[in-house]
Amino acid sequence: MKFLIMNGPNLNLLGLREPDIYGKEDYNALLARCQRVCALLGVEMESFQSNHEGALVDRIQEAMGEIDGIVLNPAAYTHTSVAIPDALKAVQIPCVEVHLSDINSREAFRRHSFVSPVAIKTICGKGFDGYEEALRFLYDWLQKA
């Protein structure tokens, strides 16, 4: 089994960008934590981060036939992109949407997700723990499928 951890714009700046909202740990710490969880589950892990919507769409399309599940934090594209959920629908790879902050308790424009309707689950407001929950949920979901 192989999972793809995908992160959208500005997540490469974790630890620097608004640490009161996104935490003080950096992006490498997030990936290391995801890698530890995947190792415990016996799952291969790949990661991808881009600040560009088209690059995220391209990587989703490339995942077809090689990735069993996606954990995706689309970041700002959550609220603006139709192309990302369209790509997820096209490849039909199960996806768990994750957000470090609780997008439902922030600014009004952040409360709508174009990705949630195509995700098998959305996890918000749990920081790095949300990624661990997403990985475990995806693993269990695929085991039952």
mmCIF file of N, CA and C in Angstrom:
data_model
loop_
_atom_site.group_PDB
_atom_site.id
_atom_site.type_symbol
_atom_site.label_atom_id
_atom_site.label_comp_id
_atom_site.label_asym_id
_atom_site.label_seq_id
_atom_site.Cartn_x
_atom_site.Cartn_y
_atom_site.Cartn_z
ATOM 1 N N MET A 1 0.857 -1.180 0.000
ATOM 2 C CA MET A 1 0.000 0.000 0.000
ATOM 3 C C MET A 1 0.899 1.238 0.000
ATOM 4 N N LYS A 2 0.478 2.245 -0.759
ATOM 5 C CA LYS A 2 1.272 3.470 -0.860
ATOM 6 C C LYS A 2 0.361 4.686 -0.747
ATOM 7 N N PHE A 3 0.769 5.621 0.127
ATOM 8 C CA PHE A 3 0.026 6.860 0.331
ATOM 9 C C PHE A 3 0.822 8.048 -0.177
ATOM 10 N N LEU A 4 0.091 9.042 -0.658
ATOM 11 C CA LEU A 4 0.670 10.313 -1.082
ATOM 12 C C LEU A 4 0.174 11.398 -0.134
ATOM 13 N N ILE A 5 1.114 12.085 0.509
ATOM 14 C CA ILE A 5 0.796 13.225 1.364
ATOM 15 C C ILE A 5 0.996 14.471 0.507
ATOM 16 N N MET A 6 -0.075 15.195 0.256
ATOM 17 C CA MET A 6 -0.011 16.382 -0.601
ATOM 18 C C MET A 6 -0.340 17.634 0.206
ATOM 19 N N ASN A 7 0.461 18.662 -0.007
ATOM 20 C CA ASN A 7 0.258 19.935 0.685
ATOM 21 C C ASN A 7 0.327 21.087 -0.296
ATOM 22 N N GLY A 8 -0.603 22.008 -0.128
ATOM 23 C CA GLY A 8 -0.701 23.153 -1.011
ATOM 24 C C GLY A 8 0.122 24.344 -0.564
ATOM 25 N N PRO A 9 -0.265 25.530 -1.047
ATOM 26 C CA PRO A 9 0.543 26.729 -0.901
ATOM 27 C C PRO A 9 0.821 27.128 0.545
ATOM 28 N N ASN A 10 2.050 27.548 0.739
ATOM 29 C CA ASN A 10 2.569 28.127 1.986
ATOM 30 C C ASN A 10 2.794 27.117 3.102
ATOM 31 N N LEU A 11 2.431 25.866 2.907
ATOM 32 C CA LEU A 11 2.681 24.880 3.958
ATOM 33 C C LEU A 11 4.171 24.576 4.090
ATOM 34 N N ASN A 12 4.942 24.870 3.075
ATOM 35 C CA ASN A 12 6.398 24.749 3.174
ATOM 36 C C ASN A 12 6.971 25.747 4.183
ATOM 37 N N LEU A 13 6.172 26.729 4.581
ATOM 38 C CA LEU A 13 6.616 27.741 5.549
ATOM 39 C C LEU A 13 6.125 27.466 6.971
ATOM 40 N N LEU A 14 5.676 26.235 7.212
ATOM 41 C CA LEU A 14 5.249 25.894 8.575
ATOM 42 C C LEU A 14 6.358 26.223 9.569
ATOM 43 N N GLY A 15 5.962 26.686 10.734
ATOM 44 C CA GLY A 15 6.913 27.088 11.761
ATOM 45 C C GLY A 15 7.254 28.564 11.678
ATOM 46 N N LEU A 16 7.142 29.130 10.486
ATOM 47 C CA LEU A 16 7.403 30.557 10.274
ATOM 48 C C LEU A 16 6.104 31.335 10.092
ATOM 49 N N ARG A 17 5.190 30.751 9.359
ATOM 50 C CA ARG A 17 3.947 31.432 8.999
ATOM 51 C C ARG A 17 2.907 31.289 10.109
ATOM 52 N N GLU A 18 2.530 32.385 10.696
ATOM 53 C CA GLU A 18 1.471 32.436 11.700
ATOM 54 C C GLU A 18 1.512 31.235 12.662
ATOM 55 N N PRO A 19 2.585 31.120 13.449
ATOM 56 C CA PRO A 19 2.713 29.956 14.340
ATOM 57 C C PRO A 19 1.591 29.849 15.378
ATOM 58 N N ASP A 20 0.925 30.964 15.671
ATOM 59 C CA ASP A 20 -0.206 30.904 16.595
ATOM 60 C C ASP A 20 -1.388 30.149 15.991
ATOM 61 N N ILE A 21 -1.451 30.066 14.671
ATOM 62 C CA ILE A 21 -2.514 29.332 13.982
ATOM 63 C C ILE A 21 -2.023 27.954 13.546
ATOM 64 N N TYR A 22 -0.825 27.895 12.955
ATOM 65 C CA TYR A 22 -0.350 26.673 12.302
ATOM 66 C C TYR A 22 0.697 25.908 13.102
ATOM 67 N N GLY A 23 1.107 26.432 14.244
ATOM 68 C CA GLY A 23 2.074 25.739 15.085
ATOM 69 C C GLY A 23 3.502 26.180 14.822
ATOM 70 N N LYS A 24 4.410 25.727 15.686
ATOM 71 C CA LYS A 24 5.810 26.144 15.619
ATOM 72 C C LYS A 24 6.713 25.107 14.964
ATOM 73 N N GLU A 25 6.184 23.914 14.731
ATOM 74 C CA GLU A 25 6.995 22.882 14.082
ATOM 75 C C GLU A 25 7.049 23.148 12.582
ATOM 76 N N ASP A 26 8.177 22.775 11.966
ATOM 77 C CA ASP A 26 8.340 23.063 10.538
ATOM 78 C C ASP A 26 7.815 21.928 9.651
ATOM 79 N N TYR A 27 7.872 22.160 8.359
ATOM 80 C CA TYR A 27 7.343 21.222 7.364
ATOM 81 C C TYR A 27 8.049 19.874 7.440
ATOM 82 N N ASN A 28 9.359 19.882 7.656
ATOM 83 C CA ASN A 28 10.093 18.620 7.756
ATOM 84 C C ASN A 28 9.639 17.801 8.955
ATOM 85 N N ALA A 29 9.284 18.462 10.049
ATOM 86 C CA ALA A 29 8.767 17.752 11.224
ATOM 87 C C ALA A 29 7.427 17.097 10.900
ATOM 88 N N LEU A 30 6.601 17.788 10.130
ATOM 89 C CA LEU A 30 5.319 17.213 9.714
ATOM 90 C C LEU A 30 5.547 15.953 8.883
ATOM 91 N N LEU A 31 6.439 16.042 7.906
ATOM 92 C CA LEU A 31 6.707 14.883 7.048
ATOM 93 C C LEU A 31 7.316 13.730 7.834
ATOM 94 N N ALA A 32 8.200 14.040 8.778
ATOM 95 C CA ALA A 32 8.811 12.991 9.594
ATOM 96 C C ALA A 32 7.738 12.272 10.420
ATOM 97 N N ARG A 33 6.804 13.032 10.941
ATOM 98 C CA ARG A 33 5.717 12.417 11.714
ATOM 99 C C ARG A 33 4.859 11.525 10.826
ATOM 100 N N CYS A 34 4.529 11.999 9.641
ATOM 101 C CA CYS A 34 3.745 11.188 8.702
ATOM 102 C C CYS A 34 4.502 9.913 8.334
ATOM 103 N N GLN A 35 5.805 10.035 8.127
ATOM 104 C CA GLN A 35 6.625 8.876 7.779
ATOM 105 C C GLN A 35 6.620 7.844 8.906
ATOM 106 N N ARG A 36 6.702 8.304 10.157
ATOM 107 C CA ARG A 36 6.669 7.383 11.313
ATOM 108 C C ARG A 36 5.343 6.628 11.366
ATOM 109 N N VAL A 37 4.254 7.343 11.149
ATOM 110 C CA VAL A 37 2.932 6.711 11.178
ATOM 111 C C VAL A 37 2.817 5.694 10.049
ATOM 112 N N CYS A 38 3.250 6.073 8.866
ATOM 113 C CA CYS A 38 3.187 5.148 7.726
ATOM 114 C C CYS A 38 4.039 3.902 7.982
ATOM 115 N N ALA A 39 5.197 4.081 8.561
ATOM 116 C CA ALA A 39 6.062 2.938 8.879
ATOM 117 C C ALA A 39 5.361 1.995 9.855
ATOM 118 N N LEU A 40 4.695 2.552 10.859
ATOM 119 C CA LEU A 40 3.954 1.723 11.816
ATOM 120 C C LEU A 40 2.824 0.950 11.143
ATOM 121 N N LEU A 41 2.216 1.577 10.143
ATOM 122 C CA LEU A 41 1.117 0.937 9.420
ATOM 123 C C LEU A 41 1.619 -0.022 8.339
ATOM 124 N N GLY A 42 2.912 0.042 8.030
ATOM 125 C CA GLY A 42 3.457 -0.768 6.954
ATOM 126 C C GLY A 42 3.100 -0.237 5.576
ATOM 127 N N VAL A 43 2.982 1.076 5.490
ATOM 128 C CA VAL A 43 2.579 1.751 4.256
ATOM 129 C C VAL A 43 3.754 2.556 3.712
ATOM 130 N N GLU A 44 3.963 2.472 2.412
ATOM 131 C CA GLU A 44 4.953 3.312 1.751
ATOM 132 C C GLU A 44 4.387 4.729 1.666
ATOM 133 N N MET A 45 5.241 5.733 1.782
ATOM 134 C CA MET A 45 4.768 7.116 1.755
ATOM 135 C C MET A 45 5.575 7.947 0.780
ATOM 136 N N GLU A 46 4.875 8.783 0.061
ATOM 137 C CA GLU A 46 5.497 9.789 -0.796
ATOM 138 C C GLU A 46 4.886 11.124 -0.406
ATOM 139 N N SER A 47 5.644 12.201 -0.539
ATOM 140 C CA SER A 47 5.101 13.521 -0.220
ATOM 141 C C SER A 47 5.304 14.455 -1.406
ATOM 142 N N PHE A 48 4.423 15.450 -1.459
ATOM 143 C CA PHE A 48 4.490 16.451 -2.523
ATOM 144 C C PHE A 48 3.903 17.740 -1.992
ATOM 145 N N GLN A 49 4.611 18.844 -2.208
ATOM 146 C CA GLN A 49 4.121 20.165 -1.822
ATOM 147 C C GLN A 49 4.351 21.107 -2.979
ATOM 148 N N SER A 50 3.342 21.931 -3.250
ATOM 149 C CA SER A 50 3.509 22.950 -4.280
ATOM 150 C C SER A 50 2.669 24.169 -3.933
ATOM 151 N N ASN A 51 3.170 25.311 -4.361
ATOM 152 C CA ASN A 51 2.423 26.562 -4.243
ATOM 153 C C ASN A 51 1.591 26.832 -5.492
ATOM 154 N N HIS A 52 1.600 25.882 -6.428
ATOM 155 C CA HIS A 52 0.957 26.070 -7.734
ATOM 156 C C HIS A 52 -0.163 25.059 -7.939
ATOM 157 N N GLU A 53 -1.340 25.558 -8.223
ATOM 158 C CA GLU A 53 -2.515 24.705 -8.395
ATOM 159 C C GLU A 53 -2.304 23.659 -9.486
ATOM 160 N N GLY A 54 -1.776 24.066 -10.618
ATOM 161 C CA GLY A 54 -1.577 23.132 -11.725
ATOM 162 C C GLY A 54 -0.627 21.997 -11.374
ATOM 163 N N ALA A 55 0.397 22.287 -10.582
ATOM 164 C CA ALA A 55 1.329 21.239 -10.158
ATOM 165 C C ALA A 55 0.623 20.224 -9.272
ATOM 166 N N LEU A 56 -0.267 20.684 -8.409
ATOM 167 C CA LEU A 56 -1.038 19.778 -7.559
ATOM 168 C C LEU A 56 -1.960 18.904 -8.407
ATOM 169 N N VAL A 57 -2.615 19.508 -9.374
ATOM 170 C CA VAL A 57 -3.487 18.752 -10.281
ATOM 171 C C VAL A 57 -2.665 17.724 -11.064
ATOM 172 N N ASP A 58 -1.515 18.135 -11.573
ATOM 173 C CA ASP A 58 -0.654 17.199 -12.312
ATOM 174 C C ASP A 58 -0.258 16.014 -11.443
ATOM 175 N N ARG A 59 0.108 16.271 -10.190
ATOM 176 C CA ARG A 59 0.557 15.176 -9.314
ATOM 177 C C ARG A 59 -0.592 14.233 -8.980
ATOM 178 N N ILE A 60 -1.789 14.772 -8.800
ATOM 179 C CA ILE A 60 -2.962 13.912 -8.570
ATOM 180 C C ILE A 60 -3.167 12.998 -9.773
ATOM 181 N N GLN A 61 -3.085 13.553 -10.970
ATOM 182 C CA GLN A 61 -3.264 12.740 -12.176
ATOM 183 C C GLN A 61 -2.173 11.679 -12.299
ATOM 184 N N GLU A 62 -0.942 12.045 -11.981
ATOM 185 C CA GLU A 62 0.176 11.096 -12.056
ATOM 186 C C GLU A 62 0.051 9.977 -11.035
ATOM 187 N N ALA A 63 -0.711 10.193 -9.979
ATOM 188 C CA ALA A 63 -0.861 9.195 -8.912
ATOM 189 C C ALA A 63 -1.699 7.994 -9.345
ATOM 190 N N MET A 64 -2.464 8.163 -10.407
ATOM 191 C CA MET A 64 -3.339 7.090 -10.862
ATOM 192 C C MET A 64 -2.522 5.836 -11.184
ATOM 193 N N GLY A 65 -2.904 4.732 -10.568
ATOM 194 C CA GLY A 65 -2.235 3.466 -10.815
ATOM 195 C C GLY A 65 -1.011 3.211 -9.958
ATOM 196 N N GLU A 66 -0.555 4.221 -9.199
ATOM 197 C CA GLU A 66 0.629 4.021 -8.351
ATOM 198 C C GLU A 66 0.392 4.342 -6.889
ATOM 199 N N ILE A 67 -0.692 5.062 -6.574
ATOM 200 C CA ILE A 67 -0.995 5.485 -5.206
ATOM 201 C C ILE A 67 -2.349 4.897 -4.798
ATOM 202 N N ASP A 68 -2.407 4.383 -3.564
ATOM 203 C CA ASP A 68 -3.648 3.786 -3.073
ATOM 204 C C ASP A 68 -4.541 4.786 -2.348
ATOM 205 N N GLY A 69 -3.941 5.818 -1.756
ATOM 206 C CA GLY A 69 -4.716 6.806 -1.026
ATOM 207 C C GLY A 69 -3.951 8.111 -0.888
ATOM 208 N N ILE A 70 -4.696 9.206 -0.790
ATOM 209 C CA ILE A 70 -4.104 10.539 -0.702
ATOM 210 C C ILE A 70 -4.576 11.226 0.573
ATOM 211 N N VAL A 71 -3.629 11.828 1.283
ATOM 212 C CA VAL A 71 -3.946 12.757 2.377
ATOM 213 C C VAL A 71 -3.595 14.131 1.832
ATOM 214 N N LEU A 72 -4.588 14.988 1.740
ATOM 215 C CA LEU A 72 -4.428 16.267 1.045
ATOM 216 C C LEU A 72 -4.805 17.438 1.933
ATOM 217 N N ASN A 73 -3.857 18.372 2.077
ATOM 218 C CA ASN A 73 -4.157 19.676 2.646
ATOM 219 C C ASN A 73 -4.021 20.668 1.497
ATOM 220 N N PRO A 74 -5.139 21.029 0.865
ATOM 221 C CA PRO A 74 -5.066 21.930 -0.274
ATOM 222 C C PRO A 74 -4.772 23.376 0.108
ATOM 223 N N ALA A 75 -4.732 23.663 1.412
ATOM 224 C CA ALA A 75 -4.444 25.013 1.909
ATOM 225 C C ALA A 75 -5.411 26.011 1.271
ATOM 226 N N ALA A 76 -4.927 27.132 0.787
ATOM 227 C CA ALA A 76 -5.812 28.174 0.247
ATOM 228 C C ALA A 76 -6.646 27.686 -0.937
ATOM 229 N N TYR A 77 -6.152 26.672 -1.650
ATOM 230 C CA TYR A 77 -6.918 26.144 -2.791
ATOM 231 C C TYR A 77 -8.177 25.404 -2.348
ATOM 232 N N THR A 78 -8.291 25.119 -1.072
ATOM 233 C CA THR A 78 -9.510 24.529 -0.514
ATOM 234 C C THR A 78 -10.722 25.353 -0.917
ATOM 235 N N HIS A 79 -10.557 26.666 -0.860
ATOM 236 C CA HIS A 79 -11.670 27.598 -0.988
ATOM 237 C C HIS A 79 -11.812 28.181 -2.388
ATOM 238 N N THR A 80 -10.878 27.848 -3.279
ATOM 239 C CA THR A 80 -10.893 28.483 -4.600
ATOM 240 C C THR A 80 -10.805 27.522 -5.780
ATOM 241 N N SER A 81 -10.304 26.334 -5.562
ATOM 242 C CA SER A 81 -10.017 25.443 -6.685
ATOM 243 C C SER A 81 -11.161 24.490 -6.994
ATOM 244 N N VAL A 82 -11.553 24.486 -8.239
ATOM 245 C CA VAL A 82 -12.464 23.468 -8.754
ATOM 246 C C VAL A 82 -11.637 22.382 -9.449
ATOM 247 N N ALA A 83 -10.458 22.754 -9.929
ATOM 248 C CA ALA A 83 -9.597 21.815 -10.652
ATOM 249 C C ALA A 83 -9.096 20.685 -9.761
ATOM 250 N N ILE A 84 -8.780 20.960 -8.508
ATOM 251 C CA ILE A 84 -8.259 19.913 -7.609
ATOM 252 C C ILE A 84 -9.327 18.859 -7.334
ATOM 253 N N PRO A 85 -10.535 19.223 -6.919
ATOM 254 C CA PRO A 85 -11.536 18.163 -6.729
ATOM 255 C C PRO A 85 -11.911 17.456 -8.038
ATOM 256 N N ASP A 86 -11.885 18.167 -9.146
ATOM 257 C CA ASP A 86 -12.148 17.512 -10.427
ATOM 258 C C ASP A 86 -11.098 16.439 -10.717
ATOM 259 N N ALA A 87 -9.840 16.742 -10.417
ATOM 260 C CA ALA A 87 -8.765 15.755 -10.621
ATOM 261 C C ALA A 87 -8.968 14.557 -9.696
ATOM 262 N N LEU A 88 -9.340 14.818 -8.441
ATOM 263 C CA LEU A 88 -9.588 13.711 -7.513
ATOM 264 C C LEU A 88 -10.728 12.829 -7.986
ATOM 265 N N LYS A 89 -11.790 13.439 -8.497
ATOM 266 C CA LYS A 89 -12.903 12.651 -9.033
ATOM 267 C C LYS A 89 -12.457 11.825 -10.233
ATOM 268 N N ALA A 90 -11.624 12.405 -11.068
ATOM 269 C CA ALA A 90 -11.187 11.719 -12.284
ATOM 270 C C ALA A 90 -10.337 10.486 -11.981
ATOM 271 N N VAL A 91 -9.424 10.589 -11.033
ATOM 272 C CA VAL A 91 -8.517 9.467 -10.751
ATOM 273 C C VAL A 91 -9.137 8.439 -9.804
ATOM 274 N N GLN A 92 -10.171 8.837 -9.064
ATOM 275 C CA GLN A 92 -10.897 7.949 -8.155
ATOM 276 C C GLN A 92 -9.994 7.292 -7.114
ATOM 277 N N ILE A 93 -9.034 8.051 -6.607
ATOM 278 C CA ILE A 93 -8.187 7.593 -5.506
ATOM 279 C C ILE A 93 -8.799 8.149 -4.226
ATOM 280 N N PRO A 94 -9.057 7.299 -3.228
ATOM 281 C CA PRO A 94 -9.629 7.825 -1.993
ATOM 282 C C PRO A 94 -8.735 8.888 -1.363
ATOM 283 N N CYS A 95 -9.372 9.957 -0.913
ATOM 284 C CA CYS A 95 -8.641 11.112 -0.391
ATOM 285 C C CYS A 95 -9.248 11.550 0.939
ATOM 286 N N VAL A 96 -8.365 11.807 1.908
ATOM 287 C CA VAL A 96 -8.775 12.432 3.162
ATOM 288 C C VAL A 96 -8.248 13.861 3.137
ATOM 289 N N GLU A 97 -9.148 14.813 3.304
ATOM 290 C CA GLU A 97 -8.796 16.232 3.357
ATOM 291 C C GLU A 97 -8.425 16.569 4.793
ATOM 292 N N VAL A 98 -7.328 17.293 4.960
ATOM 293 C CA VAL A 98 -6.885 17.654 6.304
ATOM 294 C C VAL A 98 -6.480 19.122 6.333
ATOM 295 N N HIS A 99 -6.775 19.771 7.466
ATOM 296 C CA HIS A 99 -6.390 21.166 7.686
ATOM 297 C C HIS A 99 -5.831 21.298 9.094
ATOM 298 N N LEU A 100 -4.727 21.994 9.233
ATOM 299 C CA LEU A 100 -4.117 22.205 10.547
ATOM 300 C C LEU A 100 -5.034 23.005 11.458
ATOM 301 N N SER A 101 -5.632 24.049 10.917
ATOM 302 C CA SER A 101 -6.534 24.896 11.695
ATOM 303 C C SER A 101 -7.976 24.457 11.460
ATOM 304 N N ASP A 102 -8.861 24.960 12.296
ATOM 305 C CA ASP A 102 -10.282 24.680 12.120
ATOM 306 C C ASP A 102 -10.859 25.717 11.154
ATOM 307 N N ILE A 103 -10.940 25.343 9.888
ATOM 308 C CA ILE A 103 -11.392 26.294 8.865
ATOM 309 C C ILE A 103 -12.826 26.753 9.112
ATOM 310 N N ASN A 104 -13.586 25.977 9.862
ATOM 311 C CA ASN A 104 -14.982 26.338 10.124
ATOM 312 C C ASN A 104 -15.140 27.418 11.190
ATOM 313 N N SER A 105 -14.074 27.727 11.911
ATOM 314 C CA SER A 105 -14.170 28.768 12.934
ATOM 315 C C SER A 105 -13.303 29.979 12.593
ATOM 316 N N ARG A 106 -12.857 30.038 11.348
ATOM 317 C CA ARG A 106 -12.024 31.166 10.913
ATOM 318 C C ARG A 106 -12.850 32.118 10.053
ATOM 319 N N GLU A 107 -12.194 32.896 9.223
ATOM 320 C CA GLU A 107 -12.891 33.871 8.386
ATOM 321 C C GLU A 107 -13.942 33.165 7.518
ATOM 322 N N ALA A 108 -14.997 33.903 7.199
ATOM 323 C CA ALA A 108 -16.120 33.325 6.453
ATOM 324 C C ALA A 108 -15.676 32.688 5.139
ATOM 325 N N PHE A 109 -14.735 33.302 4.433
ATOM 326 C CA PHE A 109 -14.327 32.759 3.134
ATOM 327 C C PHE A 109 -13.618 31.411 3.259
ATOM 328 N N ARG A 110 -13.110 31.092 4.453
ATOM 329 C CA ARG A 110 -12.415 29.812 4.665
ATOM 330 C C ARG A 110 -13.369 28.668 5.017
ATOM 331 N N ARG A 111 -14.614 28.964 5.206
ATOM 332 C CA ARG A 111 -15.551 27.943 5.677
ATOM 333 C C ARG A 111 -16.104 27.064 4.570
ATOM 334 N N HIS A 112 -15.860 27.414 3.336
ATOM 335 C CA HIS A 112 -16.331 26.575 2.228
ATOM 336 C C HIS A 112 -15.163 25.822 1.623
ATOM 337 N N SER A 113 -15.327 24.525 1.477
ATOM 338 C CA SER A 113 -14.314 23.690 0.835
ATOM 339 C C SER A 113 -14.882 23.073 -0.428
ATOM 340 N N PHE A 114 -14.175 23.256 -1.525
ATOM 341 C CA PHE A 114 -14.527 22.578 -2.764
ATOM 342 C C PHE A 114 -14.071 21.121 -2.740
ATOM 343 N N VAL A 115 -13.154 20.793 -1.838
ATOM 344 C CA VAL A 115 -12.583 19.436 -1.776
ATOM 345 C C VAL A 115 -13.435 18.502 -0.923
ATOM 346 N N SER A 116 -14.039 19.002 0.136
ATOM 347 C CA SER A 116 -14.801 18.144 1.056
ATOM 348 C C SER A 116 -15.812 17.228 0.378
ATOM 349 N N PRO A 117 -16.571 17.690 -0.612
ATOM 350 C CA PRO A 117 -17.555 16.796 -1.221
ATOM 351 C C PRO A 117 -16.951 15.573 -1.931
ATOM 352 N N VAL A 118 -15.680 15.636 -2.300
ATOM 353 C CA VAL A 118 -15.067 14.487 -2.988
ATOM 354 C C VAL A 118 -14.143 13.691 -2.068
ATOM 355 N N ALA A 119 -13.922 14.178 -0.856
ATOM 356 C CA ALA A 119 -13.076 13.471 0.111
ATOM 357 C C ALA A 119 -13.909 12.437 0.864
ATOM 358 N N ILE A 120 -13.257 11.362 1.304
ATOM 359 C CA ILE A 120 -13.973 10.364 2.102
ATOM 360 C C ILE A 120 -14.108 10.825 3.549
ATOM 361 N N LYS A 121 -13.302 11.809 3.936
ATOM 362 C CA LYS A 121 -13.375 12.398 5.279
ATOM 363 C C LYS A 121 -12.625 13.724 5.255
ATOM 364 N N THR A 122 -13.045 14.656 6.107
ATOM 365 C CA THR A 122 -12.345 15.920 6.303
ATOM 366 C C THR A 122 -12.020 16.056 7.780
ATOM 367 N N ILE A 123 -10.755 16.393 8.066
ATOM 368 C CA ILE A 123 -10.284 16.551 9.440
ATOM 369 C C ILE A 123 -9.725 17.965 9.573
ATOM 370 N N CYS A 124 -10.244 18.723 10.531
ATOM 371 C CA CYS A 124 -9.844 20.124 10.705
ATOM 372 C C CYS A 124 -9.477 20.410 12.156
ATOM 373 N N GLY A 125 -8.508 21.306 12.319
ATOM 374 C CA GLY A 125 -8.249 21.898 13.616
ATOM 375 C C GLY A 125 -7.484 21.036 14.599
ATOM 376 N N LYS A 126 -6.804 20.002 14.127
ATOM 377 C CA LYS A 126 -6.082 19.114 15.037
ATOM 378 C C LYS A 126 -4.573 19.202 14.847
ATOM 379 N N GLY A 127 -4.112 20.217 14.114
ATOM 380 C CA GLY A 127 -2.685 20.374 13.899
ATOM 381 C C GLY A 127 -2.087 19.147 13.243
ATOM 382 N N PHE A 128 -0.853 18.806 13.636
ATOM 383 C CA PHE A 128 -0.171 17.641 13.070
ATOM 384 C C PHE A 128 -0.916 16.354 13.402
ATOM 385 N N ASP A 129 -1.629 16.329 14.540
ATOM 386 C CA ASP A 129 -2.407 15.141 14.903
ATOM 387 C C ASP A 129 -3.442 14.813 13.834
ATOM 388 N N GLY A 130 -3.925 15.827 13.133
ATOM 389 C CA GLY A 130 -4.906 15.598 12.071
ATOM 390 C C GLY A 130 -4.350 14.756 10.933
ATOM 391 N N TYR A 131 -3.067 14.932 10.633
ATOM 392 C CA TYR A 131 -2.448 14.115 9.592
ATOM 393 C C TYR A 131 -2.368 12.660 10.036
ATOM 394 N N GLU A 132 -2.002 12.459 11.306
ATOM 395 C CA GLU A 132 -1.944 11.085 11.820
ATOM 396 C C GLU A 132 -3.322 10.441 11.774
ATOM 397 N N GLU A 133 -4.327 11.169 12.199
ATOM 398 C CA GLU A 133 -5.698 10.657 12.143
ATOM 399 C C GLU A 133 -6.094 10.340 10.704
ATOM 400 N N ALA A 134 -5.727 11.206 9.783
ATOM 401 C CA ALA A 134 -6.057 10.993 8.374
ATOM 402 C C ALA A 134 -5.388 9.728 7.828
ATOM 403 N N LEU A 135 -4.124 9.534 8.152
ATOM 404 C CA LEU A 135 -3.411 8.349 7.683
ATOM 405 C C LEU A 135 -4.036 7.078 8.237
ATOM 406 N N ARG A 136 -4.348 7.084 9.509
ATOM 407 C CA ARG A 136 -4.942 5.892 10.130
ATOM 408 C C ARG A 136 -6.350 5.631 9.583
ATOM 409 N N PHE A 137 -7.122 6.702 9.391
ATOM 410 C CA PHE A 137 -8.458 6.539 8.826
ATOM 411 C C PHE A 137 -8.378 5.971 7.417
ATOM 412 N N LEU A 138 -7.487 6.521 6.601
ATOM 413 C CA LEU A 138 -7.338 6.062 5.215
ATOM 414 C C LEU A 138 -6.916 4.597 5.172
ATOM 415 N N TYR A 139 -5.974 4.236 6.029
ATOM 416 C CA TYR A 139 -5.521 2.847 6.101
ATOM 417 C C TYR A 139 -6.695 1.914 6.449
ATOM 418 N N ASP A 140 -7.417 2.247 7.487
ATOM 419 C CA ASP A 140 -8.559 1.422 7.900
ATOM 420 C C ASP A 140 -9.622 1.359 6.807
ATOM 421 N N TRP A 141 -9.899 2.483 6.175
ATOM 422 C CA TRP A 141 -10.905 2.542 5.114
ATOM 423 C C TRP A 141 -10.512 1.631 3.957
ATOM 424 N N LEU A 142 -9.244 1.672 3.566
ATOM 425 C CA LEU A 142 -8.764 0.826 2.468
ATOM 426 C C LEU A 142 -8.757 -0.655 2.856
ATOM 427 N N GLN A 143 -8.478 -0.954 4.119
ATOM 428 C CA GLN A 143 -8.497 -2.340 4.581
ATOM 429 C C GLN A 143 -9.911 -2.927 4.463
ATOM 430 N N LYS A 144 -10.910 -2.100 4.696
ATOM 431 C CA LYS A 144 -12.314 -2.558 4.642
ATOM 432 C C LYS A 144 -12.850 -2.591 3.220
ATOM 433 N N ALA A 145 -12.257 -1.814 2.336
ATOM 434 C CA ALA A 145 -12.778 -1.693 0.956
ATOM 435 C C ALA A 145 -12.551 -2.965 0.153
#
